[in-house]
Amino acid sequence: MTQNIYDDEAFFQGYSQLNRSVNGLDGAPEWPALNAMLPDVRGAKVVDLGCGYGWFCRNVCEQGATHVLGLDVSEKMLNKARSMTSDPAIEYRREDLEQLQLPAENYSLAYSSLTLHYIQALPELFATVYQSLLPGGHFVFSAEHPIFTTPSQPGWIIGKNGEKTWPINGYQQEGKRITDWFAPGVIKQHRKLATYINLLIGAGFIITRLDEWGPSDEQLATTPALSEETERPMMFLLVAQKPR
Amino acid sequence: MTQNIYDDEAFFQGYSQLNRSVNGLDGAPEWPALNAMLPDVRGAKVVDLGCGYGWFCRNVCEQGATHVLGLDVSEKMLNKARSMTSDPAIEYRREDLEQLQLPAENYSLAYSSLTLHYIQALPELFATVYQSLLPGGHFVFSAEHPIFTTPSQPGWIIGKNGEKTWPINGYQQEGKRITDWFAPGVIKQHRKLATYINLLIGAGFIITRLDEWGPSDEQLATTPALSEETERPMMFLLVAQKPR
C-alpha cells in the first residue's frame, strides 16, 4: 500500500494550510495550464486518482460531467471532500491506487493531480486506467518532475548575487526518495520523464501533450515568489489518449 | 545559418581527438542504446542530419541500406567523411539544416546524432523531415538533454566526500546558451524536452520511445569514468514515427 502520509495529523495540518488546499484549483498555479489541456467534459464520466479535497471533482461536475468518481487513500481527505458537496453525481471512495481496479471502457477522462509520484505499481496503474477508458478517452495528469524528485538533498543553492540553482544527482537511479515535507519521512518515487512516457506508450496510449510547467508572465507579475519556478520545473503535465 | 563551429580549426582539432571521432560509433557510449532503437534498414533510403565523419552512414550501408544521404554544415567533416568511403550508395552534401529542403515521401529513416541542439529553426526542420519520410517511416535522433544545456554556468559541484551534483537554472528560458568547448563561444539552443516532444507531435509524428540516456551496468564496470553520467542525463534519444 502507498504510504498514507495524508492521514498523518502533522502532515494533514500542514497540507491543509497550503494555498491549493484553502483556495482549491485557483490556488494551484499550474491549474490554468492543466485546465487548458482538458477535453470537454460535458456528458462525460470522469475518474480522479488522488482526489484530495475534491476540488477537481466538483469543478468537472459544474462543467457538465455526469458522473465523477473521486478516489483517495486518505480518509481525512475524503471526509473533507464529502463535507463540501451533496451533488449525487460525485462519488468518493477510499482506494489504494497500488491495487486499483476499474470497470472496462467506462470513462471519458481519467485525471490525476500530483499523485502518481507516490505510486510504486505505476505500470499496473497505467494498464488499469487504459482499460477503463472509452476509445478516444483521455488521461490527463500532473506529477512532480524528476528534476524535482531526483536530488538526494533537495534544495536551492543561493549564489553571491542571490541567484538560485537547483543541484541534481542520481537521475538514473529510479525509486524511493525520502523527504521531510510537513512530516518526516515522506516517501516519493523518482522516475525519469522517459519512464512515464514509455510506460504510457507501452500501455497503449498515444502521447498528445507534455508541459514541463513554469509560471506565465502574468503569474510572475502578480506573484513574484513564483520566479524560482522558472529555474527548474517542479512538476510536469501530460495528456495521453487511448486510440479511437 | 547555424554557427559552423566545426570548421573552426581549434574546435576541429579538439573534436577530432574525441573517442567518438577516433573510434566512431563504438566510441560513443550511447550507441548501443541508440542502435537498439533503430528500425531494420535493409533496403531503406536513409538521411543523416549532421553526419560528421559519416560513421553512421557507413554503418547503415553495411546493414543493407540502399541509399544514404549524409548532410553536414562543416566542409572539414564532410571532407573527412568522403575520404573514408568509396561506396556509391553514400552521398555527402553540405547543407545548412536551418534551411533544409528534402524530397517528399522519400526516406524510411531520418537520423540525427547530437546535432539538433544547435538548430534554431527546429519546427521548420521537423516539418521538413516529416514530409520527407515515407508513411510508417522513423525519425531517430539524439540531442543534448535540457538538463545539460540549461545552466548558465554548466559544471559539477564536488561535495566534501567527492559526490557530484549538477546545478541547474533557467530551465524555462529557452534559447541561446554560449559555452566554451574546444573553442570559445560555442552556441547551442536550450529547449525543454516538452518542446521537442510537442514540436514533433505538432509536425504529425507519433512518439514511440524516449531514452534519457545513462550508462549500463556493463559500461560502468568497464569505464568507471562514465559514473558521472548516472547523476544527470547529458543527452536524450528519441524515436518518432510518421503514421502509416
CSV table of C-alpha atoms in Angstrom, one decimal:
chain,number,residue,atom,x,y,z
A,1,MET,CA,0.0,0.0,0.0
A,2,THR,CA,1.2,3.5,-0.8
A,3,GLN,CA,2.4,5.3,2.3
A,4,ASN,CA,-0.7,7.2,3.6
A,5,ILE,CA,1.1,10.3,4.8
A,6,TYR,CA,-2.0,12.4,4.2
A,7,ASP,CA,-3.7,10.8,7.3
A,8,ASP,CA,-0.7,11.8,9.4
A,9,GLU,CA,-2.0,14.5,11.7
A,10,ALA,CA,1.0,16.8,11.4
A,11,PHE,CA,1.2,16.4,7.7
A,12,PHE,CA,-2.6,17.0,7.3
A,13,GLN,CA,-2.4,20.1,9.4
A,14,GLY,CA,0.4,21.5,7.3
A,15,TYR,CA,-1.1,20.4,4.0
A,16,SER,CA,-4.4,22.0,4.8
A,17,GLN,CA,-2.8,25.4,5.1
A,18,LEU,CA,-1.4,25.3,1.5
A,19,ASN,CA,-2.9,27.8,-0.9
A,20,ARG,CA,-4.1,24.9,-3.1
A,21,SER,CA,-5.9,23.4,-0.1
A,22,VAL,CA,-7.5,26.6,1.0
A,23,ASN,CA,-8.4,28.1,-2.4
A,24,GLY,CA,-8.6,24.9,-4.4
A,25,LEU,CA,-7.9,24.9,-8.1
A,26,ASP,CA,-7.5,28.7,-8.2
A,27,GLY,CA,-4.8,28.3,-5.5
A,28,ALA,CA,-2.7,26.0,-7.7
A,29,PRO,CA,-0.6,28.0,-10.1
A,30,GLU,CA,-0.5,25.1,-12.7
A,31,TRP,CA,-4.2,24.9,-12.9
A,32,PRO,CA,-4.7,27.3,-15.8
A,33,ALA,CA,-2.3,25.3,-17.9
A,34,LEU,CA,-3.7,21.9,-16.8
A,35,ASN,CA,-7.3,23.1,-17.3
A,36,ALA,CA,-6.4,24.2,-20.9
A,37,MET,CA,-5.2,20.6,-21.6
A,38,LEU,CA,-8.5,19.0,-20.5
A,39,PRO,CA,-11.1,17.8,-23.0
A,40,ASP,CA,-14.7,18.9,-23.0
A,41,VAL,CA,-16.3,17.1,-20.0
A,42,ARG,CA,-19.9,17.7,-20.8
A,43,GLY,CA,-21.8,14.4,-20.6
A,44,ALA,CA,-18.6,12.6,-19.5
A,45,LYS,CA,-17.8,10.1,-16.9
A,46,VAL,CA,-14.7,11.0,-15.0
A,47,VAL,CA,-12.4,9.3,-12.5
A,48,ASP,CA,-10.0,11.3,-10.4
A,49,LEU,CA,-7.0,9.4,-9.0
A,50,GLY,CA,-6.0,11.1,-5.7
A,51,CYS,CA,-8.9,13.5,-5.5
A,52,GLY,CA,-7.9,15.0,-2.1
A,53,TYR,CA,-10.5,17.6,-1.1
A,54,GLY,CA,-12.4,17.0,-4.3
A,55,TRP,CA,-11.9,20.4,-5.9
A,56,PHE,CA,-11.5,18.9,-9.4
A,57,CYS,CA,-14.5,16.5,-9.0
A,58,ARG,CA,-16.7,19.5,-8.1
A,59,ASN,CA,-15.3,21.5,-10.9
A,60,VAL,CA,-15.9,19.0,-13.7
A,61,CYS,CA,-19.5,18.4,-12.4
A,62,GLU,CA,-20.1,22.1,-12.7
A,63,GLN,CA,-18.7,21.8,-16.3
A,64,GLY,CA,-21.3,19.2,-17.1
A,65,ALA,CA,-19.7,15.8,-16.3
A,66,THR,CA,-22.5,13.4,-15.5
A,67,HIS,CA,-20.6,11.1,-13.1
A,68,VAL,CA,-17.4,11.6,-11.2
A,69,LEU,CA,-15.6,9.1,-9.1
A,70,GLY,CA,-13.0,10.6,-6.7
A,71,LEU,CA,-10.5,8.1,-5.3
A,72,ASP,CA,-8.1,8.7,-2.5
A,73,VAL,CA,-6.2,6.7,0.1
A,74,SER,CA,-6.7,9.3,2.8
A,75,GLU,CA,-9.8,9.1,4.9
A,76,LYS,CA,-9.2,12.6,6.2
A,77,MET,CA,-9.1,14.0,2.7
A,78,LEU,CA,-12.2,12.1,1.7
A,79,ASN,CA,-14.1,13.2,4.7
A,80,LYS,CA,-13.3,16.8,3.9
A,81,ALA,CA,-14.3,16.2,0.3
A,82,ARG,CA,-17.6,14.7,1.3
A,83,SER,CA,-18.4,17.6,3.6
A,84,MET,CA,-18.0,20.0,0.7
A,85,THR,CA,-20.7,18.6,-1.7
A,86,SER,CA,-24.1,17.0,-1.8
A,87,ASP,CA,-24.0,16.5,-5.5
A,88,PRO,CA,-25.2,13.0,-6.3
A,89,ALA,CA,-23.1,12.9,-9.5
A,90,ILE,CA,-20.0,12.7,-7.3
A,91,GLU,CA,-18.9,9.6,-5.6
A,92,TYR,CA,-15.9,9.5,-3.2
A,93,ARG,CA,-14.3,6.1,-2.5
A,94,ARG,CA,-11.3,5.1,-0.5
A,95,GLU,CA,-8.8,3.2,-2.7
A,96,ASP,CA,-5.2,2.2,-2.6
A,97,LEU,CA,-4.1,3.2,-6.1
A,98,GLU,CA,-1.4,0.5,-5.9
A,99,GLN,CA,-4.1,-2.1,-6.3
A,100,LEU,CA,-6.8,-0.2,-8.2
A,101,GLN,CA,-9.4,-1.9,-10.3
A,102,LEU,CA,-11.8,-0.1,-12.5
A,103,PRO,CA,-14.6,-1.2,-14.9
A,104,ALA,CA,-13.6,-1.6,-18.5
A,105,GLU,CA,-14.3,1.1,-21.2
A,106,ASN,CA,-16.3,3.3,-18.8
A,107,TYR,CA,-14.7,6.7,-18.5
A,108,SER,CA,-14.0,9.5,-21.0
A,109,LEU,CA,-11.5,11.2,-18.7
A,110,ALA,CA,-9.1,9.9,-16.1
A,111,TYR,CA,-7.4,12.7,-14.2
A,112,SER,CA,-4.7,12.8,-11.5
A,113,SER,CA,-3.1,15.8,-9.8
A,114,LEU,CA,0.3,15.4,-8.1
A,115,THR,CA,-0.3,11.9,-7.0
A,116,LEU,CA,1.5,9.5,-9.4
A,117,HIS,CA,4.9,10.2,-7.9
A,118,TYR,CA,3.8,8.4,-4.8
A,119,ILE,CA,2.9,5.2,-6.7
A,120,GLN,CA,5.2,2.1,-6.9
A,121,ALA,CA,3.0,0.0,-9.2
A,122,LEU,CA,2.8,2.5,-11.9
A,123,PRO,CA,2.8,0.1,-14.9
A,124,GLU,CA,-0.2,-1.7,-13.3
A,125,LEU,CA,-2.0,1.6,-12.7
A,126,PHE,CA,-1.5,2.8,-16.2
A,127,ALA,CA,-2.8,-0.5,-17.5
A,128,THR,CA,-5.9,-0.2,-15.2
A,129,VAL,CA,-6.5,3.4,-16.4
A,130,TYR,CA,-6.1,2.4,-20.1
A,131,GLN,CA,-8.6,-0.4,-20.0
A,132,SER,CA,-11.1,1.8,-18.0
A,133,LEU,CA,-11.2,4.5,-20.7
A,134,LEU,CA,-13.5,4.5,-23.6
A,135,PRO,CA,-11.8,4.6,-27.1
A,136,GLY,CA,-10.6,8.1,-27.7
A,137,GLY,CA,-10.7,8.8,-23.9
A,138,HIS,CA,-8.1,11.0,-22.3
A,139,PHE,CA,-5.7,10.6,-19.3
A,140,VAL,CA,-4.6,14.0,-18.1
A,141,PHE,CA,-2.3,14.2,-15.1
A,142,SER,CA,0.3,16.3,-13.3
A,143,ALA,CA,3.2,14.8,-11.3
A,144,GLU,CA,6.3,16.0,-9.7
A,145,HIS,CA,9.1,16.5,-12.2
A,146,PRO,CA,12.1,14.1,-12.0
A,147,ILE,CA,14.3,17.2,-11.7
A,148,PHE,CA,12.4,18.0,-8.5
A,149,THR,CA,12.3,14.4,-7.2
A,150,THR,CA,15.8,13.2,-8.0
A,151,PRO,CA,18.2,15.1,-5.6
A,152,SER,CA,19.3,13.2,-2.5
A,153,GLN,CA,19.4,16.6,-0.8
A,154,PRO,CA,16.7,18.7,-2.5
A,155,GLY,CA,17.1,22.4,-2.0
A,156,TRP,CA,18.3,25.6,-3.6
A,157,ILE,CA,21.8,26.9,-3.6
A,158,ILE,CA,21.9,30.7,-3.3
A,159,GLY,CA,24.7,32.4,-5.1
A,160,LYS,CA,26.5,35.6,-4.2
A,161,ASN,CA,24.1,37.8,-6.0
A,162,GLY,CA,21.0,35.9,-4.8
A,163,GLU,CA,20.8,33.7,-7.9
A,164,LYS,CA,19.3,30.3,-7.4
A,165,THR,CA,20.5,27.0,-8.7
A,166,TRP,CA,19.0,23.5,-8.1
A,167,PRO,CA,21.6,20.8,-7.8
A,168,ILE,CA,20.6,17.4,-9.0
A,169,ASN,CA,22.2,14.0,-8.7
A,170,GLY,CA,21.1,10.4,-9.0
A,171,TYR,CA,18.9,11.0,-12.0
A,172,GLN,CA,19.3,7.5,-13.4
A,173,GLN,CA,18.6,5.8,-10.1
A,174,GLU,CA,14.9,5.5,-10.1
A,175,GLY,CA,12.9,4.6,-7.0
A,176,LYS,CA,12.4,5.7,-3.4
A,177,ARG,CA,13.2,9.3,-2.3
A,178,ILE,CA,12.5,10.2,1.3
A,179,THR,CA,12.0,13.9,2.2
A,180,ASP,CA,10.6,15.9,5.1
A,181,TRP,CA,7.6,17.8,3.9
A,182,PHE,CA,5.1,18.8,6.8
A,183,ALA,CA,6.1,15.5,8.3
A,184,PRO,CA,9.4,13.5,8.4
A,185,GLY,CA,9.9,10.5,6.1
A,186,VAL,CA,7.5,11.3,3.2
A,187,ILE,CA,8.2,8.7,0.6
A,188,LYS,CA,8.1,9.5,-3.1
A,189,GLN,CA,9.1,7.6,-6.2
A,190,HIS,CA,11.6,9.2,-8.5
A,191,ARG,CA,11.1,8.3,-12.2
A,192,LYS,CA,12.6,9.7,-15.3
A,193,LEU,CA,10.2,11.5,-17.7
A,194,ALA,CA,11.2,8.9,-20.2
A,195,THR,CA,9.9,6.2,-17.9
A,196,TYR,CA,6.5,7.8,-17.5
A,197,ILE,CA,6.3,8.3,-21.3
A,198,ASN,CA,7.5,4.8,-22.2
A,199,LEU,CA,5.1,3.2,-19.7
A,200,LEU,CA,2.2,5.1,-21.2
A,201,ILE,CA,3.2,4.1,-24.7
A,202,GLY,CA,3.6,0.5,-23.5
A,203,ALA,CA,0.1,0.5,-22.1
A,204,GLY,CA,-1.2,1.6,-25.5
A,205,PHE,CA,-1.6,5.3,-25.0
A,206,ILE,CA,-0.6,8.0,-27.6
A,207,ILE,CA,1.2,11.0,-26.0
A,208,THR,CA,-0.5,14.1,-27.2
A,209,ARG,CA,0.9,16.9,-25.0
A,210,LEU,CA,3.7,17.4,-22.4
A,211,ASP,CA,4.2,20.5,-20.3
A,212,GLU,CA,7.2,20.9,-18.1
A,213,TRP,CA,5.3,23.5,-16.2
A,214,GLY,CA,6.5,27.0,-15.4
A,215,PRO,CA,4.6,30.2,-14.4
A,216,SER,CA,3.3,32.5,-17.1
A,217,ASP,CA,4.5,36.2,-17.4
A,218,GLU,CA,1.2,37.3,-15.9
A,219,GLN,CA,1.6,34.9,-12.9
A,220,LEU,CA,5.2,36.2,-12.3
A,221,ALA,CA,3.9,39.8,-12.4
A,222,THR,CA,1.2,39.1,-9.8
A,223,THR,CA,3.1,36.5,-7.7
A,224,PRO,CA,6.9,37.3,-7.8
A,225,ALA,CA,7.6,34.4,-5.4
A,226,LEU,CA,6.9,32.1,-8.3
A,227,SER,CA,10.1,33.2,-10.1
A,228,GLU,CA,12.1,30.3,-8.7
A,229,GLU,CA,9.8,28.0,-10.6
A,230,THR,CA,11.4,29.3,-13.8
A,231,GLU,CA,14.8,27.9,-12.7
A,232,ARG,CA,13.7,24.3,-12.7
A,233,PRO,CA,10.3,22.6,-13.3
A,234,MET,CA,8.7,21.3,-10.1
A,235,MET,CA,6.1,19.3,-12.0
A,236,PHE,CA,5.0,18.2,-15.4
A,237,LEU,CA,1.6,18.0,-17.0
A,238,LEU,CA,0.8,15.3,-19.6
A,239,VAL,CA,-2.1,14.3,-21.9
A,240,ALA,CA,-2.3,10.8,-23.2
A,241,GLN,CA,-5.1,9.4,-25.3
A,242,LYS,CA,-6.5,5.9,-25.9
A,243,PRO,CA,-6.7,5.4,-29.7
A,244,ARG,CA,-10.2,5.5,-31.1
B,1,MET,CA,22.8,29.9,-40.8
B,2,THR,CA,23.8,27.7,-37.8
B,3,GLN,CA,27.1,28.6,-36.3
B,4,ASN,CA,29.7,26.5,-38.2
B,5,ILE,CA,31.9,25.9,-35.2
B,6,TYR,CA,33.1,22.5,-36.6
B,7,ASP,CA,35.1,24.3,-39.3
B,8,ASP,CA,36.9,26.4,-36.6
B,9,GLU,CA,40.5,25.0,-36.6
B,10,ALA,CA,40.9,24.8,-32.9
B,11,PHE,CA,37.5,23.2,-32.4
B,12,PHE,CA,38.1,20.7,-35.2
B,13,GLN,CA,41.4,19.7,-33.7
B,14,GLY,CA,39.9,19.2,-30.3
B,15,TYR,CA,36.8,17.4,-31.6
B,16,SER,CA,38.9,15.1,-33.8
B,17,GLN,CA,40.6,13.7,-30.6
B,18,LEU,CA,37.3,12.6,-29.0
B,19,ASN,CA,36.8,8.9,-28.6
B,20,ARG,CA,33.6,9.1,-30.8
B,21,SER,CA,35.7,10.8,-33.5
B,22,VAL,CA,38.6,8.3,-33.4
B,23,ASN,CA,36.6,5.2,-32.8
B,24,GLY,CA,33.3,6.1,-34.4
B,25,LEU,CA,30.1,4.6,-33.2
B,26,ASP,CA,31.9,2.2,-30.9
B,27,GLY,CA,33.5,5.2,-29.2
B,28,ALA,CA,30.0,6.7,-28.4
B,29,PRO,CA,28.7,5.2,-25.1
B,30,GLU,CA,25.1,5.9,-26.2
B,31,TRP,CA,25.5,4.0,-29.5
B,32,PRO,CA,24.3,0.6,-28.2
B,33,ALA,CA,21.1,2.2,-26.9
B,34,LEU,CA,20.5,4.3,-30.0
B,35,ASN,CA,21.3,1.3,-32.3
B,36,ALA,CA,18.7,-0.8,-30.5
B,37,MET,CA,16.1,1.9,-31.2
B,38,LEU,CA,16.7,1.8,-35.0
B,39,PRO,CA,14.4,0.1,-37.4
B,40,ASP,CA,15.6,-2.5,-39.9
B,41,VAL,CA,17.4,-0.5,-42.6
B,42,ARG,CA,17.7,-3.3,-45.2
B,43,GLY,CA,16.5,-1.8,-48.5
B,44,ALA,CA,16.0,1.5,-46.9
B,45,LYS,CA,16.8,5.1,-48.0
B,46,VAL,CA,18.3,7.0,-45.1
B,47,VAL,CA,19.1,10.6,-44.4
B,48,ASP,CA,21.6,11.6,-41.7
B,49,LEU,CA,21.2,15.2,-40.4
B,50,GLY,CA,24.7,16.3,-39.1
B,51,CYS,CA,26.6,13.3,-40.4
B,52,GLY,CA,30.1,14.4,-39.2
B,53,TYR,CA,32.7,11.9,-40.2
B,54,GLY,CA,30.0,9.6,-41.7
B,55,TRP,CA,30.3,6.7,-39.2
B,56,PHE,CA,26.6,6.2,-39.2
B,57,CYS,CA,26.2,6.5,-43.0
B,58,ARG,CA,28.8,3.7,-43.5
B,59,ASN,CA,27.2,1.6,-40.8
B,60,VAL,CA,23.7,1.6,-42.3
B,61,CYS,CA,25.1,0.9,-45.7
B,62,GLU,CA,26.8,-2.2,-44.2
B,63,GLN,CA,23.5,-3.1,-42.7
B,64,GLY,CA,21.8,-3.0,-46.1
B,65,ALA,CA,20.5,0.5,-46.7
B,66,THR,CA,20.4,1.1,-50.4
B,67,HIS,CA,21.0,4.9,-50.4
B,68,VAL,CA,22.3,7.2,-47.6
B,69,LEU,CA,22.4,10.9,-47.8
B,70,GLY,CA,24.8,12.4,-45.2
B,71,LEU,CA,24.3,16.2,-44.5
B,72,ASP,CA,26.6,18.5,-42.6
B,73,VAL,CA,27.3,22.2,-42.4
B,74,SER,CA,31.0,21.5,-41.9
B,75,GLU,CA,33.2,21.2,-45.0
B,76,LYS,CA,36.0,19.7,-42.9
B,77,MET,CA,33.8,17.0,-41.5
B,78,LEU,CA,32.5,16.2,-45.0
B,79,ASN,CA,35.9,16.0,-46.5
B,80,LYS,CA,37.0,13.6,-43.8
B,81,ALA,CA,33.8,11.6,-44.4
B,82,ARG,CA,34.4,11.4,-48.1
B,83,SER,CA,37.9,10.2,-47.6
B,84,MET,CA,36.7,7.3,-45.6
B,85,THR,CA,34.4,5.6,-48.2
B,86,SER,CA,34.1,5.0,-51.9
B,87,ASP,CA,30.6,3.4,-51.5
B,88,PRO,CA,28.4,4.8,-54.3
B,89,ALA,CA,25.4,4.3,-52.1
B,90,ILE,CA,26.6,7.1,-49.8
B,91,GLU,CA,26.2,10.7,-50.9
B,92,TYR,CA,27.6,13.5,-48.7
B,93,ARG,CA,26.3,17.0,-49.2
B,94,ARG,CA,26.9,20.3,-47.5
B,95,GLU,CA,23.7,21.7,-46.1
B,96,ASP,CA,22.6,24.3,-43.6
B,97,LEU,CA,20.0,22.4,-41.6
B,98,GLU,CA,18.3,25.8,-40.8
B,99,GLN,CA,17.1,25.9,-44.4
B,100,LEU,CA,17.0,22.2,-45.4
B,101,GLN,CA,14.7,21.0,-48.1
B,102,LEU,CA,14.2,17.3,-48.8
B,103,PRO,CA,12.1,15.5,-51.4
B,104,ALA,CA,8.7,14.3,-50.3
B,105,GLU,CA,8.0,10.8,-49.1
B,106,ASN,CA,11.5,9.5,-50.0
B,107,TYR,CA,13.1,8.1,-46.8
B,108,SER,CA,12.4,5.2,-44.5
B,109,LEU,CA,14.7,6.6,-41.8
B,110,ALA,CA,15.8,10.1,-40.8
B,111,TYR,CA,18.6,10.1,-38.2
B,112,SER,CA,20.5,12.7,-36.3
B,113,SER,CA,23.2,12.4,-33.7
B,114,LEU,CA,23.9,15.3,-31.2
B,115,THR,CA,23.0,17.9,-33.8
B,116,LEU,CA,19.5,19.3,-33.1
B,117,HIS,CA,20.6,21.3,-30.1
B,118,TYR,CA,22.5,23.6,-32.5
B,119,ILE,CA,19.3,24.3,-34.6
B,120,GLN,CA,17.2,27.5,-34.2
B,121,ALA,CA,14.6,26.7,-36.9
B,122,LEU,CA,13.6,23.3,-35.3
B,123,PRO,CA,9.8,23.5,-36.1
B,124,GLU,CA,10.7,24.0,-39.8
B,125,LEU,CA,13.3,21.2,-39.7
B,126,PHE,CA,10.8,18.8,-38.1
B,127,ALA,CA,8.3,19.6,-40.8
B,128,THR,CA,10.9,19.0,-43.5
B,129,VAL,CA,11.8,15.7,-42.0
B,130,TYR,CA,8.2,14.6,-41.6
B,131,GLN,CA,7.3,15.3,-45.3
B,132,SER,CA,10.5,13.6,-46.5
B,133,LEU,CA,9.6,10.3,-44.7
B,134,LEU,CA,7.5,7.5,-46.2
B,135,PRO,CA,4.3,6.6,-44.3
B,136,GLY,CA,5.5,4.5,-41.3
B,137,GLY,CA,9.0,5.9,-41.6
B,138,HIS,CA,11.1,6.7,-38.5
B,139,PHE,CA,12.9,9.7,-37.2
B,140,VAL,CA,15.5,8.6,-34.6
B,141,PHE,CA,17.8,11.1,-33.0
B,142,SER,CA,19.9,12.0,-30.0
B,143,ALA,CA,20.3,15.6,-28.7
B,144,GLU,CA,21.8,17.2,-25.6
B,145,HIS,CA,19.4,16.9,-22.7
B,146,PRO,CA,17.9,20.2,-21.4
B,147,ILE,CA,19.3,19.4,-18.0
B,148,PHE,CA,22.7,19.5,-19.7
B,149,THR,CA,22.1,22.6,-21.8
B,150,THR,CA,20.1,24.8,-19.3
B,151,PRO,CA,22.8,26.0,-16.8
B,152,SER,CA,24.2,29.5,-17.3
B,153,GLN,CA,27.4,28.1,-15.7
B,154,PRO,CA,27.5,24.4,-16.6
B,155,GLY,CA,29.7,22.2,-14.4
B,156,TRP,CA,29.8,19.8,-11.5
B,157,ILE,CA,29.8,20.8,-7.8
B,158,ILE,CA,32.0,18.4,-5.9
B,159,GLY,CA,30.9,17.8,-2.3
B,160,LYS,CA,33.0,17.0,0.7
B,161,ASN,CA,33.0,13.3,0.1
B,162,GLY,CA,33.6,13.7,-3.7
B,163,GLU,CA,29.9,13.4,-4.5
B,164,LYS,CA,28.9,15.3,-7.6
B,165,THR,CA,25.8,17.4,-8.2
B,166,TRP,CA,24.9,19.3,-11.3
B,167,PRO,CA,23.3,22.7,-10.5
B,168,ILE,CA,20.7,23.8,-13.0
B,169,ASN,CA,18.9,27.2,-13.5
B,170,GLY,CA,16.9,29.0,-16.2
B,171,TYR,CA,15.1,25.8,-17.4
B,172,GLN,CA,12.1,27.7,-18.6
B,173,GLN,CA,14.2,30.2,-20.6
B,174,GLU,CA,14.6,28.5,-23.9
B,175,GLY,CA,17.1,29.8,-26.5
B,176,LYS,CA,20.7,30.5,-26.8
B,177,ARG,CA,23.4,29.2,-24.5
B,178,ILE,CA,27.0,30.0,-25.1
B,179,THR,CA,29.7,27.7,-23.7
B,180,ASP,CA,33.4,27.1,-24.3
B,181,TRP,CA,34.0,23.6,-25.7
B,182,PHE,CA,37.3,23.2,-27.6
B,183,ALA,CA,36.7,26.8,-28.7
B,184,PRO,CA,35.2,29.8,-27.0
B,185,GLY,CA,31.7,30.9,-27.8
B,186,VAL,CA,30.0,27.7,-28.9
B,187,ILE,CA,26.3,28.4,-29.4
B,188,LYS,CA,23.7,25.9,-28.5
B,189,GLN,CA,19.9,26.1,-28.3
B,190,HIS,CA,18.4,25.1,-24.9
B,191,ARG,CA,14.9,23.6,-25.3
B,192,LYS,CA,12.8,21.8,-22.9
B,193,LEU,CA,12.1,18.1,-23.5
B,194,ALA,CA,8.4,19.1,-23.7
B,195,THR,CA,9.2,21.4,-26.5
B,196,TYR,CA,11.0,18.7,-28.6
B,197,ILE,CA,8.1,16.4,-28.0
B,198,ASN,CA,5.3,18.9,-28.7
B,199,LEU,CA,7.0,20.1,-31.8
B,200,LEU,CA,7.2,16.5,-33.1
B,201,ILE,CA,3.6,15.9,-32.3
B,202,GLY,CA,2.7,19.2,-33.9
B,203,ALA,CA,4.5,18.1,-37.1
B,204,GLY,CA,2.4,14.9,-37.2
B,205,PHE,CA,4.7,12.4,-35.6
B,206,ILE,CA,3.8,9.8,-33.0
B,207,ILE,CA,6.3,9.5,-30.1
B,208,THR,CA,7.2,5.8,-29.8
B,209,ARG,CA,10.3,5.9,-27.5
B,210,LEU,CA,12.2,8.2,-25.3
B,211,ASP,CA,15.5,7.4,-23.5
B,212,GLU,CA,17.1,9.9,-21.1
B,213,TRP,CA,20.3,8.1,-21.6
B,214,GLY,CA,22.6,6.8,-18.9
B,215,PRO,CA,25.3,4.1,-19.0
B,216,SER,CA,24.5,0.5,-18.5
B,217,ASP,CA,26.0,-1.5,-15.6
B,218,GLU,CA,28.3,-3.2,-18.0
B,219,GLN,CA,29.6,0.1,-19.3
B,220,LEU,CA,30.1,1.4,-15.7
B,221,ALA,CA,32.1,-1.7,-14.9
B,222,THR,CA,34.5,-1.3,-17.9
B,223,THR,CA,34.5,2.5,-18.0
B,224,PRO,CA,34.2,3.8,-14.4
B,225,ALA,CA,34.6,7.4,-15.7
B,226,LEU,CA,31.0,7.1,-17.0
B,227,SER,CA,29.6,7.1,-13.5
B,228,GLU,CA,29.0,10.9,-13.5
B,229,GLU,CA,26.6,10.2,-16.4
B,230,THR,CA,24.3,8.5,-13.8
B,231,GLU,CA,23.9,11.7,-11.9
B,232,ARG,CA,22.3,13.7,-14.7
B,233,PRO,CA,21.4,12.9,-18.3
B,234,MET,CA,23.7,14.5,-20.8
B,235,MET,CA,21.6,13.5,-23.8
B,236,PHE,CA,18.3,12.0,-24.8
B,237,LEU,CA,17.4,9.6,-27.5
B,238,LEU,CA,14.0,9.7,-29.2
B,239,VAL,CA,12.1,7.7,-31.8
B,240,ALA,CA,9.2,9.3,-33.6
B,241,GLN,CA,7.2,7.7,-36.4
B,242,LYS,CA,5.2,9.0,-39.2
B,243,PRO,CA,1.7,7.3,-39.2
B,244,ARG,CA,1.2,4.7,-41.8
